[in-house]
Amino acid sequence: MKRIVILSLLFAQLSLSAQEVQQFSLHEALAFTEQNNLSYLNAQYDVQIARETVKQTTSYGLPQVIASAGFQQYLTIPGNWVNNFTKTPGTSAPDFIFLRFQQEYSSNAAFSVNQLLFDGTYMVGLRASKAFMGMSDLLKQKALIDAQLHVAKAYVAAVSTQKNLDLIQTNINLLEKSLHDVTEMNKEGFVETLDVDRLTLSLRNLQLQKVKLENAILITKNALKMQMGLPLETQIELTEDLEKLENSLSIEDISKNSFSSRNRIEHKLLEQSITLGNLDKKRYQASSLPSLVGFYQNQKSTLRSDFNFFQSNLPVNNSWVPSSVYGFNLRVPIFAGGLTQSKIREANIKIEKAKNDMVNFERYATFEYTNAINSYEVNIQQAINQKENLVLAQKIYDKATFKYREGVGSTLEIMQAETELRTANNNYMNAIYELVISKIDYRTATGTPIK
């Protein structure tokens, strides 16, 4: 039994170790998103649906060909009372007799063609369906832009959290070494127990922070996998760090952009919305125009006294009787109770709303661009300042450590220097994180792809 348990554990361990860890750079994560993000895939389906809608609308203007056939049997043949035209004067024959004028069986086969010759709403509807397809394509582009934006920010958040964890682990290693040294010196009577307790407390606080960061990494990576379209159980490794990401979004690339809200996908969507609104209005206006439909029908029918449609048992020639007809149907709207005029007014209101949305977006886009510029300028300076602070904090920590080893410093001084170094590291990494995010926001504000 014990062997079975050991073997089961061994196979489980081998299975876990064999699970492939997928590595992603930011560029690879964005490319993966384009193929697997479900929102973007649904947007592609919407484009296909719009394409089919165009075909459906077009089909209304093409010939409509219908073949039909019918059969009926009278369970009770209808008839009527008529004057007895066979009555001879002076006889006792009845004045009225009951006659049945139908055969028990009848059948027909027909072939008809209908063709729309003129309908103003059809022409406008055809243009509107093509415009709707254009709208669907723009929505597909927006879905990809939004998905890649979320992936980029989730990627940056994940690598930032990982970097903070690495810094915590480095600080833990330093504190463990310092605690070991101070503990040995305490045993020799060179330092007080209070110094050991202080370092122990600091170490425990860092270990608690490490646990929190490990959980935060799981959360940020799961958020990234959700946005990319990866199953949550997939193991991933991110191959870029914050400094590399900051360098990949170069200042030169950003500074070349010139702002125009027309570069934003939202602007194009609003333009298309106004176009659709105008077409909707024209469709209602065209509904007041006449419509003309041409038709042609060819039919054959027959009557039988028994169930035999290919050979008649009647004494007269009763074969299939052909008939054909063609003509036109003209429909002229005269009065609809004010419905058409109401729909036109409603369409005008919707167009004005869409125009207001456009003005509002242009203002908001300018607002976003201004904020992105300001945030970038502040964050680039913050990154420079925090880098200088980090260098200074490292210098102070090295000096405090040297003094302590020479016997002229204290553990309190080391702890203070270590805290300042840890804070400087965190501040610098946060500054780099904010700088990368501000570059992403800048690209979003200017309509520049995040690649």
CSV table of C-alpha atoms in Angstrom, one decimal:
chain,number,residue,atom,x,y,z
A,1,MET,CA,0.0,0.0,0.0
A,2,LYS,CA,2.8,2.3,0.9
A,3,ARG,CA,4.5,1.7,-2.4
A,4,ILE,CA,1.3,2.5,-4.3
A,5,VAL,CA,1.0,5.8,-2.4
A,6,ILE,CA,4.7,6.7,-3.1
A,7,LEU,CA,4.3,5.8,-6.8
A,8,SER,CA,1.1,7.9,-7.0
A,9,LEU,CA,2.9,10.9,-5.5
A,10,LEU,CA,5.8,10.4,-7.9
A,11,PHE,CA,3.6,10.3,-11.0
A,12,ALA,CA,1.7,13.3,-9.8
A,13,GLN,CA,5.0,15.2,-9.3
A,14,LEU,CA,6.2,14.1,-12.8
A,15,SER,CA,2.9,15.3,-14.3
A,16,LEU,CA,3.2,18.7,-12.7
A,17,SER,CA,6.8,19.1,-13.7
A,18,ALA,CA,5.9,18.1,-17.3
A,19,GLN,CA,3.3,20.8,-17.5
A,20,GLU,CA,4.7,23.3,-20.0
A,21,VAL,CA,5.2,26.9,-18.8
A,22,GLN,CA,4.3,29.3,-21.6
A,23,GLN,CA,6.6,32.4,-21.9
A,24,PHE,CA,5.3,35.7,-23.1
A,25,SER,CA,6.9,39.0,-24.0
A,26,LEU,CA,4.5,41.9,-24.2
A,27,HIS,CA,4.5,41.7,-28.0
A,28,GLU,CA,3.8,38.0,-27.8
A,29,ALA,CA,1.0,38.5,-25.3
A,30,LEU,CA,-0.6,41.1,-27.6
A,31,ALA,CA,-0.3,38.7,-30.6
A,32,PHE,CA,-1.9,35.9,-28.6
A,33,THR,CA,-4.7,38.2,-27.6
A,34,GLU,CA,-5.5,38.9,-31.2
A,35,GLN,CA,-6.1,35.2,-31.8
A,36,ASN,CA,-7.7,34.1,-28.5
A,37,ASN,CA,-9.6,37.0,-26.8
A,38,LEU,CA,-13.2,36.0,-26.8
A,39,SER,CA,-14.6,39.5,-27.0
A,40,TYR,CA,-12.5,40.1,-30.1
A,41,LEU,CA,-13.5,36.8,-31.6
A,42,ASN,CA,-17.2,37.7,-31.0
A,43,ALA,CA,-16.6,41.0,-32.7
A,44,GLN,CA,-15.3,39.1,-35.8
A,45,TYR,CA,-18.5,37.0,-35.7
A,46,ASP,CA,-20.5,40.3,-35.7
A,47,VAL,CA,-18.7,41.3,-38.9
A,48,GLN,CA,-19.7,38.0,-40.5
A,49,ILE,CA,-23.3,38.5,-39.3
A,50,ALA,CA,-23.3,42.0,-40.9
A,51,ARG,CA,-22.0,40.5,-44.1
A,52,GLU,CA,-24.9,38.1,-44.2
A,53,THR,CA,-27.3,40.9,-43.4
A,54,VAL,CA,-26.0,42.7,-46.5
A,55,LYS,CA,-26.7,39.6,-48.6
A,56,GLN,CA,-30.2,39.3,-47.1
A,57,THR,CA,-31.0,42.9,-47.8
A,58,THR,CA,-29.7,42.5,-51.4
A,59,SER,CA,-31.9,39.4,-51.9
A,60,TYR,CA,-35.1,41.4,-51.6
A,61,GLY,CA,-34.3,43.2,-54.9
A,62,LEU,CA,-33.5,39.9,-56.8
A,63,PRO,CA,-36.2,37.8,-58.5
A,64,GLN,CA,-38.3,35.7,-56.1
A,65,VAL,CA,-39.0,32.4,-57.8
A,66,ILE,CA,-41.6,30.1,-56.2
A,67,ALA,CA,-42.8,26.7,-57.3
A,68,SER,CA,-46.0,25.3,-55.7
A,69,ALA,CA,-48.3,22.3,-56.0
A,70,GLY,CA,-51.6,21.6,-54.4
A,71,PHE,CA,-54.1,18.7,-53.9
A,72,GLN,CA,-57.5,18.5,-52.3
A,73,GLN,CA,-60.2,16.0,-51.9
A,74,TYR,CA,-63.8,16.9,-51.0
A,75,LEU,CA,-65.0,14.6,-48.3
A,76,THR,CA,-68.5,16.0,-49.0
A,77,ILE,CA,-68.8,17.5,-52.4
A,78,PRO,CA,-70.6,20.9,-52.2
A,79,GLY,CA,-73.7,21.6,-54.3
A,80,ASN,CA,-76.8,23.8,-54.6
A,81,TRP,CA,-80.5,23.7,-55.3
A,82,VAL,CA,-81.5,24.9,-58.8
A,83,ASN,CA,-84.6,25.1,-60.9
A,84,ASN,CA,-85.5,21.8,-62.4
A,85,PHE,CA,-84.7,22.6,-66.0
A,86,THR,CA,-85.5,19.0,-67.0
A,87,LYS,CA,-89.1,19.2,-65.8
A,88,THR,CA,-91.8,18.7,-68.5
A,89,PRO,CA,-94.9,20.8,-68.1
A,90,GLY,CA,-97.8,18.8,-66.7
A,91,THR,CA,-95.6,16.2,-64.9
A,92,SER,CA,-95.2,15.7,-61.2
A,93,ALA,CA,-91.4,16.2,-61.2
A,94,PRO,CA,-90.1,18.5,-58.5
A,95,ASP,CA,-89.6,22.2,-59.2
A,96,PHE,CA,-86.0,22.2,-57.7
A,97,ILE,CA,-83.2,19.6,-57.9
A,98,PHE,CA,-79.9,19.4,-56.0
A,99,LEU,CA,-76.8,19.4,-58.2
A,100,ARG,CA,-73.1,19.0,-57.3
A,101,PHE,CA,-70.8,21.1,-59.6
A,102,GLN,CA,-67.4,19.9,-58.3
A,103,GLN,CA,-65.3,16.8,-58.8
A,104,GLU,CA,-64.1,14.9,-55.8
A,105,TYR,CA,-60.4,15.4,-56.5
A,106,SER,CA,-58.5,18.5,-57.7
A,107,SER,CA,-54.9,19.3,-58.1
A,108,ASN,CA,-52.7,22.2,-59.4
A,109,ALA,CA,-49.1,23.0,-60.0
A,110,ALA,CA,-47.8,26.6,-60.4
A,111,PHE,CA,-44.6,28.5,-61.1
A,112,SER,CA,-44.4,32.2,-60.2
A,113,VAL,CA,-41.8,34.9,-60.4
A,114,ASN,CA,-41.9,38.2,-58.5
A,115,GLN,CA,-39.5,41.1,-59.2
A,116,LEU,CA,-39.2,44.3,-57.3
A,117,LEU,CA,-39.0,47.0,-59.9
A,118,PHE,CA,-38.9,50.1,-57.7
A,119,ASP,CA,-38.9,50.7,-54.0
A,120,GLY,CA,-37.1,53.7,-52.5
A,121,THR,CA,-36.7,52.0,-49.1
A,122,TYR,CA,-34.9,49.1,-50.7
A,123,MET,CA,-32.2,51.3,-52.2
A,124,VAL,CA,-31.6,53.2,-48.9
A,125,GLY,CA,-31.8,49.9,-47.0
A,126,LEU,CA,-29.1,48.5,-49.2
A,127,ARG,CA,-26.8,51.4,-48.4
A,128,ALA,CA,-27.6,51.2,-44.7
A,129,SER,CA,-26.8,47.5,-44.5
A,130,LYS,CA,-23.4,48.2,-46.1
A,131,ALA,CA,-22.8,51.1,-43.7
A,132,PHE,CA,-23.8,48.7,-40.8
A,133,MET,CA,-21.2,46.3,-42.0
A,134,GLY,CA,-18.6,49.2,-41.9
A,135,MET,CA,-19.8,49.9,-38.3
A,136,SER,CA,-19.3,46.2,-37.4
A,137,ASP,CA,-15.8,46.3,-38.8
A,138,LEU,CA,-15.0,49.4,-36.7
A,139,LEU,CA,-16.4,47.7,-33.6
A,140,LYS,CA,-14.2,44.8,-34.3
A,141,GLN,CA,-11.1,47.1,-34.4
A,142,LYS,CA,-12.2,48.7,-31.2
A,143,ALA,CA,-12.6,45.3,-29.5
A,144,LEU,CA,-9.0,44.5,-30.4
A,145,ILE,CA,-7.7,47.9,-29.3
A,146,ASP,CA,-9.6,47.6,-25.9
A,147,ALA,CA,-8.4,44.0,-25.4
A,148,GLN,CA,-4.8,44.9,-26.2
A,149,LEU,CA,-5.0,47.9,-23.9
A,150,HIS,CA,-6.2,45.8,-21.0
A,151,VAL,CA,-3.6,43.1,-21.7
A,152,ALA,CA,-0.8,45.7,-21.8
A,153,LYS,CA,-1.8,47.2,-18.5
A,154,ALA,CA,-2.3,43.8,-16.9
A,155,TYR,CA,1.1,42.7,-18.2
A,156,VAL,CA,2.8,45.8,-16.7
A,157,ALA,CA,1.0,45.3,-13.4
A,158,ALA,CA,2.1,41.6,-13.3
A,159,VAL,CA,5.8,42.4,-14.0
A,160,SER,CA,5.7,45.3,-11.5
A,161,THR,CA,4.4,43.0,-8.8
A,162,GLN,CA,7.0,40.4,-9.6
A,163,LYS,CA,9.7,43.1,-9.4
A,164,ASN,CA,8.4,44.2,-6.0
A,165,LEU,CA,8.5,40.6,-4.8
A,166,ASP,CA,12.1,40.2,-6.0
A,167,LEU,CA,13.0,43.4,-4.1
A,168,ILE,CA,11.4,42.0,-1.0
A,169,GLN,CA,13.2,38.7,-1.4
A,170,THR,CA,16.5,40.6,-1.7
A,171,ASN,CA,15.8,42.6,1.4
A,172,ILE,CA,14.9,39.4,3.3
A,173,ASN,CA,18.2,37.9,2.2
A,174,LEU,CA,20.1,40.9,3.5
A,175,LEU,CA,18.1,41.0,6.8
A,176,GLU,CA,18.6,37.3,7.3
A,177,LYS,CA,22.4,37.8,6.9
A,178,SER,CA,22.4,40.8,9.3
A,179,LEU,CA,20.2,38.9,11.8
A,180,HIS,CA,22.6,36.0,11.7
A,181,ASP,CA,25.6,38.3,12.3
A,182,VAL,CA,23.9,40.2,15.1
A,183,THR,CA,22.8,37.0,16.7
A,184,GLU,CA,26.3,35.7,16.8
A,185,MET,CA,27.6,39.0,18.2
A,186,ASN,CA,24.9,38.9,20.8
A,187,LYS,CA,26.1,35.5,21.9
A,188,GLU,CA,29.5,37.0,22.3
A,189,GLY,CA,28.1,39.9,24.3
A,190,PHE,CA,29.0,42.6,21.8
A,191,VAL,CA,25.4,43.7,21.1
A,192,GLU,CA,22.2,43.8,23.1
A,193,THR,CA,19.3,41.4,22.7
A,194,LEU,CA,17.2,44.4,21.7
A,195,ASP,CA,19.1,44.7,18.5
A,196,VAL,CA,18.3,41.0,17.7
A,197,ASP,CA,14.6,41.6,18.4
A,198,ARG,CA,14.5,44.7,16.1
A,199,LEU,CA,16.0,42.8,13.2
A,200,THR,CA,13.7,39.8,13.9
A,201,LEU,CA,10.7,42.1,13.8
A,202,SER,CA,11.8,43.7,10.6
A,203,LEU,CA,12.4,40.3,9.0
A,204,ARG,CA,8.9,39.0,10.0
A,205,ASN,CA,7.3,42.1,8.5
A,206,LEU,CA,9.1,41.6,5.2
A,207,GLN,CA,8.0,37.9,5.2
A,208,LEU,CA,4.4,39.0,5.7
A,209,GLN,CA,4.8,41.4,2.8
A,210,LYS,CA,6.2,38.6,0.7
A,211,VAL,CA,3.2,36.4,1.3
A,212,LYS,CA,0.9,39.3,0.2
A,213,LEU,CA,2.9,39.9,-2.9
A,214,GLU,CA,2.9,36.3,-3.9
A,215,ASN,CA,-0.9,36.3,-3.7
A,216,ALA,CA,-0.9,39.6,-5.7
A,217,ILE,CA,1.1,38.0,-8.4
A,218,LEU,CA,-1.4,35.2,-8.7
A,219,ILE,CA,-4.2,37.7,-9.0
A,220,THR,CA,-2.4,39.9,-11.6
A,221,LYS,CA,-1.4,36.9,-13.7
A,222,ASN,CA,-4.9,35.5,-13.7
A,223,ALA,CA,-6.2,38.9,-14.7
A,224,LEU,CA,-3.7,38.9,-17.6
A,225,LYS,CA,-4.7,35.4,-18.6
A,226,MET,CA,-8.4,36.4,-18.6
A,227,GLN,CA,-7.7,39.3,-20.9
A,228,MET,CA,-5.5,37.2,-23.2
A,229,GLY,CA,-8.0,34.4,-23.5
A,230,LEU,CA,-5.8,31.8,-21.7
A,231,PRO,CA,-7.3,29.2,-19.4
A,232,LEU,CA,-6.6,30.2,-15.8
A,233,GLU,CA,-4.8,26.9,-15.1
A,234,THR,CA,-2.2,27.7,-17.7
A,235,GLN,CA,1.3,28.4,-16.2
A,236,ILE,CA,2.8,31.5,-17.7
A,237,GLU,CA,6.2,33.3,-17.3
A,238,LEU,CA,6.6,37.0,-18.3
A,239,THR,CA,10.0,37.5,-20.0
A,240,GLU,CA,10.1,41.3,-19.8
A,241,ASP,CA,10.7,43.6,-16.8
A,242,LEU,CA,9.6,47.2,-16.2
A,243,GLU,CA,12.9,48.8,-17.4
A,244,LYS,CA,12.8,46.8,-20.7
A,245,LEU,CA,9.1,47.8,-21.2
A,246,GLU,CA,9.9,51.4,-20.5
A,247,ASN,CA,12.7,51.4,-23.1
A,248,SER,CA,10.5,49.6,-25.7
A,249,LEU,CA,8.1,52.5,-25.6
A,250,SER,CA,10.7,55.0,-26.7
A,251,ILE,CA,10.4,58.7,-26.2
A,252,GLU,CA,11.2,59.3,-29.8
A,253,ASP,CA,8.3,57.3,-31.0
A,254,ILE,CA,5.9,59.1,-28.7
A,255,SER,CA,7.2,62.6,-29.5
A,256,LYS,CA,6.5,62.1,-33.2
A,257,ASN,CA,2.8,61.7,-32.7
A,258,SER,CA,0.6,64.7,-33.5
A,259,PHE,CA,-2.8,64.8,-31.8
A,260,SER,CA,-6.0,64.6,-33.7
A,261,SER,CA,-9.2,63.0,-32.4
A,262,ARG,CA,-9.8,61.6,-35.9
A,263,ASN,CA,-7.1,59.1,-35.2
A,264,ARG,CA,-9.2,57.5,-32.5
A,265,ILE,CA,-11.4,54.6,-33.4
A,266,GLU,CA,-14.2,56.2,-31.3
A,267,HIS,CA,-14.3,59.2,-33.7
A,268,LYS,CA,-14.7,56.9,-36.7
A,269,LEU,CA,-17.5,55.0,-34.9
A,270,LEU,CA,-19.3,58.2,-34.2
A,271,GLU,CA,-19.0,59.3,-37.8
A,272,GLN,CA,-20.5,56.0,-38.9
A,273,SER,CA,-23.3,56.4,-36.4
A,274,ILE,CA,-24.2,59.8,-37.9
A,275,THR,CA,-24.1,58.2,-41.4
A,276,LEU,CA,-26.4,55.5,-40.3
A,277,GLY,CA,-28.8,58.1,-38.7
A,278,ASN,CA,-29.0,60.0,-42.0
A,279,LEU,CA,-29.7,56.8,-43.9
A,280,ASP,CA,-32.4,55.9,-41.4
A,281,LYS,CA,-34.0,59.3,-42.0
A,282,LYS,CA,-33.8,58.8,-45.8
A,283,ARG,CA,-35.4,55.4,-45.4
A,284,TYR,CA,-38.4,56.9,-43.7
A,285,GLN,CA,-38.6,59.6,-46.3
A,286,ALA,CA,-38.5,57.1,-49.1
A,287,SER,CA,-41.3,55.1,-47.5
A,288,SER,CA,-43.7,57.8,-48.9
A,289,LEU,CA,-42.7,56.9,-52.5
A,290,PRO,CA,-44.7,54.4,-54.6
A,291,SER,CA,-43.4,50.9,-55.0
A,292,LEU,CA,-43.8,48.7,-58.1
A,293,VAL,CA,-43.6,44.9,-58.3
A,294,GLY,CA,-43.9,42.8,-61.4
A,295,PHE,CA,-45.1,39.3,-61.4
A,296,TYR,CA,-45.6,36.3,-63.7
A,297,GLN,CA,-47.4,33.0,-63.0
A,298,ASN,CA,-47.8,29.8,-65.0
A,299,GLN,CA,-50.3,27.2,-63.6
A,300,LYS,CA,-51.9,23.9,-64.6
A,301,SER,CA,-54.9,22.4,-62.8
A,302,THR,CA,-57.1,19.4,-63.2
A,303,LEU,CA,-60.3,17.8,-61.8
A,304,ARG,CA,-60.9,14.1,-61.3
A,305,SER,CA,-63.7,11.9,-60.1
A,306,ASP,CA,-61.2,9.4,-58.8
A,307,PHE,CA,-57.6,9.4,-57.6
A,308,ASN,CA,-55.9,9.4,-60.9
A,309,PHE,CA,-54.2,12.6,-62.2
A,310,PHE,CA,-52.6,11.2,-65.3
A,311,GLN,CA,-55.5,9.6,-67.0
A,312,SER,CA,-59.1,10.9,-66.8
A,313,ASN,CA,-62.1,8.6,-66.6
A,314,LEU,CA,-64.5,11.3,-67.5
A,315,PRO,CA,-66.3,11.1,-70.9
A,316,VAL,CA,-64.9,14.6,-71.8
A,317,ASN,CA,-61.4,15.7,-72.3
A,318,ASN,CA,-60.3,16.6,-68.8
A,319,SER,CA,-56.5,16.8,-69.0
A,320,TRP,CA,-54.4,19.4,-67.2
A,321,VAL,CA,-55.7,22.8,-68.0
A,322,PRO,CA,-52.9,25.5,-68.4
A,323,SER,CA,-53.1,29.1,-67.5
A,324,SER,CA,-50.6,31.9,-67.3
A,325,VAL,CA,-50.7,35.5,-66.2
A,326,TYR,CA,-48.4,38.5,-65.7
A,327,GLY,CA,-48.9,41.9,-64.3
A,328,PHE,CA,-47.8,44.7,-62.0
A,329,ASN,CA,-48.7,45.7,-58.5
A,330,LEU,CA,-48.3,49.4,-57.7
A,331,ARG,CA,-48.4,50.5,-54.1
A,332,VAL,CA,-48.9,54.2,-53.4
A,333,PRO,CA,-48.8,55.4,-49.8
A,334,ILE,CA,-51.4,58.2,-49.2
A,335,PHE,CA,-51.8,58.6,-45.5
A,336,ALA,CA,-50.3,56.8,-42.5
A,337,GLY,CA,-51.8,58.7,-39.7
A,338,GLY,CA,-48.7,60.9,-39.3
A,339,LEU,CA,-46.5,57.8,-38.6
A,340,THR,CA,-43.9,58.6,-41.3
A,341,GLN,CA,-43.5,62.2,-40.2
A,342,SER,CA,-43.1,61.1,-36.6
A,343,LYS,CA,-40.3,58.7,-37.5
A,344,ILE,CA,-38.5,61.3,-39.6
A,345,ARG,CA,-38.6,63.7,-36.6
A,346,GLU,CA,-37.3,61.0,-34.4
A,347,ALA,CA,-34.5,60.3,-36.8
A,348,ASN,CA,-33.6,64.0,-36.8
A,349,ILE,CA,-33.4,64.0,-33.0
A,350,LYS,CA,-31.1,60.9,-33.0
A,351,ILE,CA,-28.8,62.6,-35.6
A,352,GLU,CA,-28.5,65.7,-33.4
A,353,LYS,CA,-27.7,63.5,-30.4
A,354,ALA,CA,-25.0,61.7,-32.4
A,355,LYS,CA,-23.6,65.1,-33.4
A,356,ASN,CA,-23.5,66.1,-29.7
A,357,ASP,CA,-21.8,62.9,-28.9
A,358,MET,CA,-19.2,63.7,-31.5
A,359,VAL,CA,-18.5,67.2,-30.0
A,360,ASN,CA,-18.4,65.7,-26.5
A,361,PHE,CA,-15.9,63.0,-27.6
A,362,GLU,CA,-13.7,65.6,-29.3
A,363,ARG,CA,-13.5,67.5,-26.1
A,364,TYR,CA,-13.0,64.4,-24.0
A,365,ALA,CA,-10.2,63.2,-26.4
A,366,THR,CA,-8.5,66.5,-26.0
A,367,PHE,CA,-8.8,66.2,-22.2
A,368,GLU,CA,-7.3,62.7,-22.3
A,369,TYR,CA,-4.5,63.8,-24.5
A,370,THR,CA,-3.7,66.8,-22.3
A,371,ASN,CA,-3.7,64.6,-19.2
A,372,ALA,CA,-1.6,62.0,-20.9
A,373,ILE,CA,1.0,64.6,-21.8
A,374,ASN,CA,1.1,66.1,-18.3
A,375,SER,CA,1.3,62.7,-16.7
A,376,TYR,CA,4.1,61.6,-18.9
A,377,GLU,CA,6.1,64.7,-18.3
A,378,VAL,CA,5.6,64.4,-14.5
A,379,ASN,CA,6.4,60.7,-14.5
A,380,ILE,CA,9.5,61.0,-16.5
A,381,GLN,CA,10.9,63.5,-14.1
A,382,GLN,CA,9.7,61.3,-11.1
A,383,ALA,CA,11.6,58.4,-12.6
A,384,ILE,CA,14.8,60.4,-12.8
A,385,ASN,CA,14.4,61.8,-9.3
A,386,GLN,CA,13.6,58.3,-7.8
A,387,LYS,CA,16.6,56.8,-9.6
A,388,GLU,CA,18.9,59.4,-8.0
A,389,ASN,CA,17.2,58.8,-4.6
A,390,LEU,CA,17.9,55.0,-5.0
A,391,VAL,CA,21.5,55.6,-5.7
A,392,LEU,CA,21.8,57.8,-2.6
A,393,ALA,CA,19.9,55.3,-0.4
A,394,GLN,CA,22.2,52.5,-1.6
A,395,LYS,CA,25.2,54.7,-0.7
A,396,ILE,CA,23.8,55.4,2.8
A,397,TYR,CA,23.1,51.7,3.4
A,398,ASP,CA,26.6,50.7,2.3
A,399,LYS,CA,28.1,53.3,4.6
A,400,ALA,CA,25.9,52.2,7.5
A,401,THR,CA,26.8,48.6,7.0
A,402,PHE,CA,30.5,49.4,6.9
A,403,LYS,CA,30.3,51.5,10.1
A,404,TYR,CA,28.5,48.6,11.9
A,405,ARG,CA,31.1,46.1,10.8
A,406,GLU,CA,33.8,48.5,12.1
A,407,GLY,CA,32.1,48.7,15.4
A,408,VAL,CA,31.1,52.4,15.2
A,409,GLY,CA,27.5,51.9,14.0
A,410,SER,CA,24.3,50.5,15.5
A,411,THR,CA,21.7,48.1,14.4
A,412,LEU,CA,19.2,50.9,14.5
A,413,GLU,CA,21.2,52.8,12.0
A,414,ILE,CA,21.4,49.7,9.7
A,415,MET,CA,17.6,49.1,10.0
A,416,GLN,CA,16.9,52.8,9.2
A,417,ALA,CA,19.2,52.6,6.2
A,418,GLU,CA,17.7,49.3,5.1
A,419,THR,CA,14.2,50.8,5.4
A,420,GLU,CA,15.2,53.8,3.4
A,421,LEU,CA,16.8,51.6,0.7
A,422,ARG,CA,13.7,49.5,0.5
A,423,THR,CA,11.5,52.5,0.3
A,424,ALA,CA,13.8,54.0,-2.4
A,425,ASN,CA,13.6,50.8,-4.4
A,426,ASN,CA,9.8,50.7,-4.1
A,427,ASN,CA,9.5,54.3,-5.1
A,428,TYR,CA,11.8,53.9,-8.1
A,429,MET,CA,9.9,50.8,-9.3
A,430,ASN,CA,6.6,52.5,-8.8
A,431,ALA,CA,7.9,55.5,-10.7
A,432,ILE,CA,8.9,53.3,-13.6
A,433,TYR,CA,5.5,51.6,-13.5
A,434,GLU,CA,3.7,54.9,-13.6
A,435,LEU,CA,5.9,56.0,-16.5
A,436,VAL,CA,5.1,52.9,-18.5
A,437,ILE,CA,1.4,53.3,-17.8
A,438,SER,CA,1.6,57.0,-18.8
A,439,LYS,CA,3.2,56.0,-22.1
A,440,ILE,CA,0.4,53.4,-22.7
A,441,ASP,CA,-2.2,56.1,-21.9
A,442,TYR,CA,-0.5,58.5,-24.3
A,443,ARG,CA,-0.7,56.0,-27.1
A,444,THR,CA,-4.3,55.3,-26.3
A,445,ALA,CA,-5.1,59.1,-26.3
A,446,THR,CA,-3.4,59.6,-29.7
A,447,GLY,CA,-4.9,56.5,-31.3
A,448,THR,CA,-1.4,54.9,-31.6
A,449,PRO,CA,-1.4,51.0,-31.5
A,450,ILE,CA,0.2,49.4,-28.4
A,451,LYS,CA,2.8,47.2,-30.1
